[in-house]
Coordinates of N, CA and C in Angstrom, one line a residue:
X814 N -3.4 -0.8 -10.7 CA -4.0 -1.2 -11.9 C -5.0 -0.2 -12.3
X815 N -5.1 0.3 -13.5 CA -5.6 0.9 -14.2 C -7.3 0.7 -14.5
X816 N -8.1 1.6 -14.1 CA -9.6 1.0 -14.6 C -10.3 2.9 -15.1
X817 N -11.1 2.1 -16.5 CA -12.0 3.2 -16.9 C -13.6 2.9 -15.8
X818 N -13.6 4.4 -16.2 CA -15.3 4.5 -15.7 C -15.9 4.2 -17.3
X819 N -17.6 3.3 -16.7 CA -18.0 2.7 -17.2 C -18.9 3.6 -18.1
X820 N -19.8 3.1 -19.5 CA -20.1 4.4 -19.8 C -21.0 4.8 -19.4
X821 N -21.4 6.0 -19.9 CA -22.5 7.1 -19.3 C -23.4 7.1 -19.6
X822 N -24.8 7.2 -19.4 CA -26.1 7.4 -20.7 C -25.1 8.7 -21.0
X823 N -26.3 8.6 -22.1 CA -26.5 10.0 -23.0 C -27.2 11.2 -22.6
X824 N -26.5 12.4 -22.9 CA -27.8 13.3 -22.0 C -27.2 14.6 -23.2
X825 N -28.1 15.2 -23.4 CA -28.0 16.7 -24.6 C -27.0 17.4 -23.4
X826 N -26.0 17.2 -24.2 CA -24.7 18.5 -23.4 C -25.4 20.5 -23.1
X827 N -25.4 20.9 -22.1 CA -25.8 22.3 -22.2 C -25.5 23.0 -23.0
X828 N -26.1 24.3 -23.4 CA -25.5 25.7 -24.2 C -24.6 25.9 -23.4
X829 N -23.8 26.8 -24.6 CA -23.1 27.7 -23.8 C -23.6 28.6 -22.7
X830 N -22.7 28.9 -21.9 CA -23.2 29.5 -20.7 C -24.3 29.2 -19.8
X831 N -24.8 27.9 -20.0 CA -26.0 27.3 -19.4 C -25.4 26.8 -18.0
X832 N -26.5 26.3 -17.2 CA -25.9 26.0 -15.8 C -26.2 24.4 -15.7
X833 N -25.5 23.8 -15.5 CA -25.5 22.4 -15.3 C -27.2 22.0 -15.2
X834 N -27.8 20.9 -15.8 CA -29.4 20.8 -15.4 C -30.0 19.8 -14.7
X835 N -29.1 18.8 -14.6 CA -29.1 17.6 -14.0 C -28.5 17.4 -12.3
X836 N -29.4 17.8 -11.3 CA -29.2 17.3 -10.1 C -28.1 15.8 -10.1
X837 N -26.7 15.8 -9.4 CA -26.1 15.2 -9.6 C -26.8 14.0 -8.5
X838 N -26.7 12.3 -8.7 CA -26.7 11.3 -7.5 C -28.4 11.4 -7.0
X839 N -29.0 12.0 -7.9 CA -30.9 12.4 -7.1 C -30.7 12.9 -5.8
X840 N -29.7 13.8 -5.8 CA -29.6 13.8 -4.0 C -30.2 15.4 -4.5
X841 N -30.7 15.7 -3.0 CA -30.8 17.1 -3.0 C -31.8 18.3 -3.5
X842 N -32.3 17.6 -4.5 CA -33.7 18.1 -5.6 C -34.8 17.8 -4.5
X843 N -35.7 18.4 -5.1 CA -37.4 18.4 -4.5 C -37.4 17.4 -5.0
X844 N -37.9 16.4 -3.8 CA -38.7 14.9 -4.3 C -37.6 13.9 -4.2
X845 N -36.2 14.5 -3.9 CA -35.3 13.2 -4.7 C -34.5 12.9 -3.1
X846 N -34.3 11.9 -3.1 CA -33.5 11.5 -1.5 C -32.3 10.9 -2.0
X847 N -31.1 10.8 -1.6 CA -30.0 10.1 -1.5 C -29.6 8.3 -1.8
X848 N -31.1 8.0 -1.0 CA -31.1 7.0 -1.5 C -31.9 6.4 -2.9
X849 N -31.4 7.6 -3.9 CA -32.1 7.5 -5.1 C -31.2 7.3 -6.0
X850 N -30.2 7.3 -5.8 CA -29.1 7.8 -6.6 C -29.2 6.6 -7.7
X851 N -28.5 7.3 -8.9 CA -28.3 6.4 -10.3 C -27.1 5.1 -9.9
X852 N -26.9 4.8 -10.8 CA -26.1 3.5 -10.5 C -24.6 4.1 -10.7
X853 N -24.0 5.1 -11.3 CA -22.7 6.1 -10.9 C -22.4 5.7 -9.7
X854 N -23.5 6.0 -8.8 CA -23.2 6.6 -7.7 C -23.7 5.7 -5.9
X855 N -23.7 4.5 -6.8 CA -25.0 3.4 -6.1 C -23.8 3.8 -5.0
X856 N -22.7 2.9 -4.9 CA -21.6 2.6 -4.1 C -21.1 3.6 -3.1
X857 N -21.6 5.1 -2.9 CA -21.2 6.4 -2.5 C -21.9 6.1 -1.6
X858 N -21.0 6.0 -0.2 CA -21.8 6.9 1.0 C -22.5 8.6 1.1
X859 N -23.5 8.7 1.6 CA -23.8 9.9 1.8 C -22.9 11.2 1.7
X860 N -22.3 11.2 2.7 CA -21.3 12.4 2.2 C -20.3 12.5 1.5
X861 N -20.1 11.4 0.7 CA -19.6 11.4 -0.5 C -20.0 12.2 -1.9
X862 N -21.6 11.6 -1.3 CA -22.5 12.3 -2.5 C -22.7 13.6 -2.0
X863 N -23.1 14.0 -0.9 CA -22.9 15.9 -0.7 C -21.8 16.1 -1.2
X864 N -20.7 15.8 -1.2 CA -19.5 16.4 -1.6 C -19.0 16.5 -3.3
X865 N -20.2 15.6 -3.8 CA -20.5 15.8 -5.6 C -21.0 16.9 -5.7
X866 N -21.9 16.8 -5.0 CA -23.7 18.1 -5.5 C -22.5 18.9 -4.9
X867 N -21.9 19.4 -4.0 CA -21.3 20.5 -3.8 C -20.1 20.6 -5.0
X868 N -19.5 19.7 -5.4 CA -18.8 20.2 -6.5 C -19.6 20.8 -7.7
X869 N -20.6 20.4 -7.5 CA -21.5 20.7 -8.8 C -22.5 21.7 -8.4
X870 N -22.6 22.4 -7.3 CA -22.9 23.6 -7.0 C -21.9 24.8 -7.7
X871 N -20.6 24.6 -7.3 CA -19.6 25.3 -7.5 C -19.6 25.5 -8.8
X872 N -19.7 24.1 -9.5 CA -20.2 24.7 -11.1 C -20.4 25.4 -11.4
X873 N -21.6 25.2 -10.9 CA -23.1 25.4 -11.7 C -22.8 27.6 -11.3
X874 N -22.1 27.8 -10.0 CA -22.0 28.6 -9.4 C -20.6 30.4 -10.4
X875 N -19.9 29.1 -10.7 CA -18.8 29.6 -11.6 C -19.4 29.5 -13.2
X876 N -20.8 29.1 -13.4 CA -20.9 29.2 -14.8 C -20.1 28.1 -15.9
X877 N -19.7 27.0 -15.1 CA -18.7 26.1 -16.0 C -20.2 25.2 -16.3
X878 N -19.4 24.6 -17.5 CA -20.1 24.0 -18.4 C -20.0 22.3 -18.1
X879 N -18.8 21.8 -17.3 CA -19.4 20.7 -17.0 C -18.1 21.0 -14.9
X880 N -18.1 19.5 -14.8 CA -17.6 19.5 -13.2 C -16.2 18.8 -13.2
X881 N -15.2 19.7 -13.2 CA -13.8 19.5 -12.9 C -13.4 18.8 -11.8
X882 N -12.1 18.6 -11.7 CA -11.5 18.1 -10.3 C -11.2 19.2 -9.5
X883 N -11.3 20.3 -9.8 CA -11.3 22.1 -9.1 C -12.2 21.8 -8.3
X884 N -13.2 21.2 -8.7 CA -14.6 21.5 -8.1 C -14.7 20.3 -7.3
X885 N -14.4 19.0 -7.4 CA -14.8 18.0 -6.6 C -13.8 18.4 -5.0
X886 N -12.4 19.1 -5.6 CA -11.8 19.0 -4.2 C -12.3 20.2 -3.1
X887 N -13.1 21.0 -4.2 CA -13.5 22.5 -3.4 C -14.9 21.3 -2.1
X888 N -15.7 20.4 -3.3 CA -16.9 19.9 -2.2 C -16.3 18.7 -1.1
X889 N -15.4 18.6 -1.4 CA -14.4 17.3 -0.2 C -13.9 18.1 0.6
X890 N -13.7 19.9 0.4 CA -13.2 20.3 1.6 C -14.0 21.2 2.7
X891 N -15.4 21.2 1.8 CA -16.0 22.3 2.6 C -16.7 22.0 3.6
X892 N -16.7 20.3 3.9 CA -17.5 19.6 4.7 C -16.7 19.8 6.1
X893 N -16.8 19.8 7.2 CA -15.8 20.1 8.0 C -15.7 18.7 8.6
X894 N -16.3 17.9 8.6 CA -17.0 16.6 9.1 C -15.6 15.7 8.7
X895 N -15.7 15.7 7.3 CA -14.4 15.1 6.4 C -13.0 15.6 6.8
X896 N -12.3 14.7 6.9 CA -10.9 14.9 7.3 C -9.8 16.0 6.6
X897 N -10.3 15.7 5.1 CA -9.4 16.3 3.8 C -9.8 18.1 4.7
X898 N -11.2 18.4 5.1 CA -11.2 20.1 5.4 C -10.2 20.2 6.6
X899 N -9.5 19.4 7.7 CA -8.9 19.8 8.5 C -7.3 19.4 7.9
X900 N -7.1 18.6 7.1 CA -6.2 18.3 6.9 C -5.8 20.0 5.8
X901 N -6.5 20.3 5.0 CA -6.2 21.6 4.5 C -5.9 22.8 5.0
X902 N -6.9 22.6 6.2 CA -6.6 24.2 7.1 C -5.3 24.4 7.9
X903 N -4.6 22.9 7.8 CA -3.4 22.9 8.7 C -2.2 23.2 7.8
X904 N -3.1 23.2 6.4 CA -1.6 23.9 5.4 C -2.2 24.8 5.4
X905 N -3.1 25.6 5.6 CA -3.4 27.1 5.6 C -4.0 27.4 4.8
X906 N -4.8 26.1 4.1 CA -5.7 26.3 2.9 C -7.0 26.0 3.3
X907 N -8.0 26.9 2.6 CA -9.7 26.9 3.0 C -10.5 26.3 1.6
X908 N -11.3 26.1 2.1 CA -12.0 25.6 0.3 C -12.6 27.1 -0.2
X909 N -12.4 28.0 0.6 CA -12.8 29.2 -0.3 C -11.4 29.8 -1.4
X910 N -10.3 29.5 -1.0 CA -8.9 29.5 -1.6 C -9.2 28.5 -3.1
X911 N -9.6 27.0 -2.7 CA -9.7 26.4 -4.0 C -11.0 27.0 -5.1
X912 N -12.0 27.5 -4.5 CA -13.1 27.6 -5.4 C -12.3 29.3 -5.9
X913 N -11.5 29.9 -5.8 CA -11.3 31.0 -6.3 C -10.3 30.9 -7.1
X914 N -9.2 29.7 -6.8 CA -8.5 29.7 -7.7 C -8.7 28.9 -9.1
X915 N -10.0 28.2 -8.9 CA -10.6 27.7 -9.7 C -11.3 28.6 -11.1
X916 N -11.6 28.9 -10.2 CA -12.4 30.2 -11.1 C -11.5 30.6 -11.6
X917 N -10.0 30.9 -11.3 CA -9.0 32.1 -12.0 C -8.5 31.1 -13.4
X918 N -8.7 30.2 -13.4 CA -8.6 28.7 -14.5 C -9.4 29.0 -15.8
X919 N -8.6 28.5 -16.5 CA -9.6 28.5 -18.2 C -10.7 27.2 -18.0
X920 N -11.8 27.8 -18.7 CA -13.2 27.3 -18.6 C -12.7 26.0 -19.0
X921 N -13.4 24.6 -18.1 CA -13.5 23.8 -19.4 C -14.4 23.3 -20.1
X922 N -14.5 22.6 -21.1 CA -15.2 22.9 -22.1 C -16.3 21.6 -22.1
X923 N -17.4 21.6 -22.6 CA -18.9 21.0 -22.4 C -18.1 19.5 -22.4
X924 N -19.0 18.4 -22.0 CA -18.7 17.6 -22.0 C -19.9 16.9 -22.4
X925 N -19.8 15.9 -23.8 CA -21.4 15.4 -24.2 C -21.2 14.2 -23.7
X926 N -21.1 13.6 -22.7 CA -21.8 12.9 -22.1 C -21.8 13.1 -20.4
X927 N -22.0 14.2 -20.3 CA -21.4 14.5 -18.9 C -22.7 15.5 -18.0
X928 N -22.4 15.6 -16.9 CA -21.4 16.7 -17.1 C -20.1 16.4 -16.2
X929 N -19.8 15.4 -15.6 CA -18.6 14.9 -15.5 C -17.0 14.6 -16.6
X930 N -16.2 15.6 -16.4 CA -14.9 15.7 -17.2 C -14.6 14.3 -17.6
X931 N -13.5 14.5 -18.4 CA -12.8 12.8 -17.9 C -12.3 12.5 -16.9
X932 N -11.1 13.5 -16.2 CA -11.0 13.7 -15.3 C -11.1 13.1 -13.5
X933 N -12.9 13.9 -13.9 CA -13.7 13.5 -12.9 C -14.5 11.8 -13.1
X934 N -14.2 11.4 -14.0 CA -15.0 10.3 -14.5 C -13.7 9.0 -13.9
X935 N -12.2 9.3 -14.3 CA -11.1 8.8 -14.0 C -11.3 8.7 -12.3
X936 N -11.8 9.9 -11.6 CA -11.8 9.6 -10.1 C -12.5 8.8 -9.3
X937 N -13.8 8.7 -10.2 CA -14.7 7.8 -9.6 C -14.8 7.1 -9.8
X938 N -14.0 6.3 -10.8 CA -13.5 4.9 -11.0 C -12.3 4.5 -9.8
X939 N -11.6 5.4 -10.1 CA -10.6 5.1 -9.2 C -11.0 5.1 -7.5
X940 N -11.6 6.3 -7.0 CA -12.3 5.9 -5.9 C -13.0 4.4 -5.5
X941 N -13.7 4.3 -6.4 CA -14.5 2.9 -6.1 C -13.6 1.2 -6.1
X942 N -12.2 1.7 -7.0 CA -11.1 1.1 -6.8 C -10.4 0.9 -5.2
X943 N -10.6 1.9 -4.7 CA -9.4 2.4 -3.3 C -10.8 1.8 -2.8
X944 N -11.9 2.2 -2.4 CA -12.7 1.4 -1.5 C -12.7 0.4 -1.4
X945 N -12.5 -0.8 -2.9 CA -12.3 -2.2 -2.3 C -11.2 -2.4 -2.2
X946 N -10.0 -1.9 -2.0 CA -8.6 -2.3 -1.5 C -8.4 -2.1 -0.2
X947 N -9.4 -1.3 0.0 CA -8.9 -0.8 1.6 C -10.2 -1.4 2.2
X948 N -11.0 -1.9 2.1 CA -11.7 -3.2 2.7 C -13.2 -2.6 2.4
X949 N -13.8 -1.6 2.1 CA -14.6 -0.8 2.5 C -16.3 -1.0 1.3
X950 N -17.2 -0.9 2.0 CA -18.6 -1.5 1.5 C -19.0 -0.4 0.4
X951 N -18.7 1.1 0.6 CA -18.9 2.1 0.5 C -17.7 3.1 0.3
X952 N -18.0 4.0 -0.7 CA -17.2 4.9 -1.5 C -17.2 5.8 -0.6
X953 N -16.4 6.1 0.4 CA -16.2 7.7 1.9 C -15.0 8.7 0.9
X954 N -15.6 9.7 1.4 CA -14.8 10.8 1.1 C -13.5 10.6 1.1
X955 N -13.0 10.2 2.0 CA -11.9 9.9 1.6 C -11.1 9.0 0.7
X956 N -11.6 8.2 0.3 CA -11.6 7.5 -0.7 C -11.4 7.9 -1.9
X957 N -12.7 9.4 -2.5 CA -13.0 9.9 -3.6 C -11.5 10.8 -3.1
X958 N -11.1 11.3 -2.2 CA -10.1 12.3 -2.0 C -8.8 11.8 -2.6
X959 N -8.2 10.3 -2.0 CA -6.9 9.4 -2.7 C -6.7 9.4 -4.0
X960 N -8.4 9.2 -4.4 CA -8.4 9.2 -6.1 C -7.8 10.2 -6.6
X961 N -8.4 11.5 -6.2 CA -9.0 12.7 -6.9 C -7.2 13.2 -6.5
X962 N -6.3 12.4 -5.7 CA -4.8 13.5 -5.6 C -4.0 12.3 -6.3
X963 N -4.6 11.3 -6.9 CA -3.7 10.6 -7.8 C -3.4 10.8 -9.5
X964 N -4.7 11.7 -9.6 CA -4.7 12.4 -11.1 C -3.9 13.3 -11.2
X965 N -2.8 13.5 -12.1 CA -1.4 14.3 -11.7 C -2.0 15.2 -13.9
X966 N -3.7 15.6 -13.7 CA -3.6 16.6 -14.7 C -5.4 17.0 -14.0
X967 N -5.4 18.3 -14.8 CA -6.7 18.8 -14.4 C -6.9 19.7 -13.2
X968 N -7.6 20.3 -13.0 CA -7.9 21.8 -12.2 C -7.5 21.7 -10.8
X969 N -7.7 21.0 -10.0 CA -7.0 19.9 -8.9 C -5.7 20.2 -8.9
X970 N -5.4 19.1 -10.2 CA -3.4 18.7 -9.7 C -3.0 21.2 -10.0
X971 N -3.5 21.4 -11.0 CA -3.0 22.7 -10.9 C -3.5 23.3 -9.7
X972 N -4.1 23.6 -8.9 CA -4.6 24.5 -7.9 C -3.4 23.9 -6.8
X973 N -3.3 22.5 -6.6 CA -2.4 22.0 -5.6 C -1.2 22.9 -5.5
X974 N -0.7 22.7 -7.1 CA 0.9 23.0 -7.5 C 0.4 24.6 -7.4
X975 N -0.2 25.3 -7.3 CA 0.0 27.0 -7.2 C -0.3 26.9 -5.7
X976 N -0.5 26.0 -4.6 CA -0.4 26.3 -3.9 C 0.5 25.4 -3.0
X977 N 1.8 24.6 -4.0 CA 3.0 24.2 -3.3 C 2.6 22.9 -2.2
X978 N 1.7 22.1 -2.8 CA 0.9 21.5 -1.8 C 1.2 20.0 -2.6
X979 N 1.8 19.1 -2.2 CA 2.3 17.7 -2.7 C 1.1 16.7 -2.5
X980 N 0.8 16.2 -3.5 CA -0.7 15.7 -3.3 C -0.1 14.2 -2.8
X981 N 0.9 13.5 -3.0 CA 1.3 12.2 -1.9 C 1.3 12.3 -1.1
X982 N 1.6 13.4 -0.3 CA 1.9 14.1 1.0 C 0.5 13.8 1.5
X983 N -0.5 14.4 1.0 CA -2.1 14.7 1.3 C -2.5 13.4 1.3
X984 N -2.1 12.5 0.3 CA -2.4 11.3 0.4 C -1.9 10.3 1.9
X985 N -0.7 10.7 2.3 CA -0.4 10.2 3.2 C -1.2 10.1 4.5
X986 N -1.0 11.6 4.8 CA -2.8 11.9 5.8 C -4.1 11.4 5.9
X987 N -4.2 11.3 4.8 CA -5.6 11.1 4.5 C -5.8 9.5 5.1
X988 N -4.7 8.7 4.6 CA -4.5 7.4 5.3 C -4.1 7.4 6.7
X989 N -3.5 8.1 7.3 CA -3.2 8.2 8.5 C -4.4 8.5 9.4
X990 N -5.4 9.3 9.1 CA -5.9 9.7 9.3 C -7.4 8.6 9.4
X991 N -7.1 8.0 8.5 CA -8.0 6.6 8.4 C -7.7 5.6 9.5
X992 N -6.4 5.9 9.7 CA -5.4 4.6 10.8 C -5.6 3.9 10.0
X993 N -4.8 3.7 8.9 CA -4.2 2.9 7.8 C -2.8 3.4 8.0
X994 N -1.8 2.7 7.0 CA -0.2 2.9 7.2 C -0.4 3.8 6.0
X995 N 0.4 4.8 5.7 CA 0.5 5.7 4.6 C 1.1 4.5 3.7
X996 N 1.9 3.9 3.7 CA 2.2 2.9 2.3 C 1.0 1.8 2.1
X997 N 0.1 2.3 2.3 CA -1.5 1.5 1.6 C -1.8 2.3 0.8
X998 N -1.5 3.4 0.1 CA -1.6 4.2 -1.1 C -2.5 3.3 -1.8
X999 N -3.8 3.4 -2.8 CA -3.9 2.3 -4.0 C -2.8 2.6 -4.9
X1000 N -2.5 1.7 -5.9 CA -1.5 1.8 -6.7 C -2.6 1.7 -8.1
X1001 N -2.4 3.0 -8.6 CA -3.1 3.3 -10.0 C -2.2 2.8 -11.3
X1002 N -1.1 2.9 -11.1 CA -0.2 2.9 -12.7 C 1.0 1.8 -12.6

């Protein structure tokens, strides 16, 4: 079953070439703790939310104007902690592979209510979907990860396909790896 993310405040979209300005989740900023986070992100466990601010490092890092699914999968793999970074290294892939092939990607382009894509906006709906199907209080990386390889468009599903990498497959792991049965996939469509 199909669900939109809810809407966004309003926030002045960046200049060109500007660096993202908005600490994503209050995590991470002077002054701001984790458990500050906006209501996006109430539902995220912790390292769920490092694994935003790290996609939105990457951003902010590459000069993009808002935060792709390039970039959420580069902060879901660089955690070593999270399953998704060992499940990559065993295809031979590092999250320094995704943030570069990312970069080799056409910009994308501001997002005025964002700085979350649609994209990425579709993930975290869908994430927070797969957490309550699979029983769970809290949004875990892996969760945001099921989502983020069920979007079959955006900087993600391309980086996958140049690197021959079947994102069901990945999904399958990811559940296995939960000790769940791989056919507990959520069903999006």
């Amino acid at each position: 079953m199909a669900h939109r993310a809810g809407p966004m405040a309003a926030e002045t979209p960046p200049r060109q070439g500007a660096i993202l300005s908005q600490p994503i989740a209050g995590g991470a900023g002077p002054g701001r703790s984790l458990g500050s986070s906006p209501p996006m992100f109430e539902d995220f466990a912790e390292k769920t939310v490092v694994a935003v601010q790290k996609a939105e490092e990457l951003a902010k890092q590459l000069g993009d104007e808002s935060v792709a699914t390039g970039h959420i999968i580069y902060g879901l793999t660089v955690d070593r902690s999270v399953c998704l970074h060992h499940i990559f290294q065993d295809l031979n892939v590092d999250p320094e592979m995704f943030s570069g092939y990312v970069k080799s990607l056409p910009r994308e382009p501001v997002v005025p209510n964002g700085p979350w894509n649609r994209h990425v906006r579709t993930v975290f709906a869908r994430a927070k979907d797969a957490a309550l199907q699979l029983g769970s209080q809290k949004v875990l990386p892996e969760h945001l990860a099921l989502a983020l390889l069920s979007v079959k468009a955006g900087s993600c599903y391309e980086t996958l396909k140049e690197f021959s990498i079947d994102p069901e497959y990945v999904q399958g792991l990811i559940l296995q790896a939960m000790g769940l049965d791989p056919e507990m996939a959520p069903e999006w469509f």
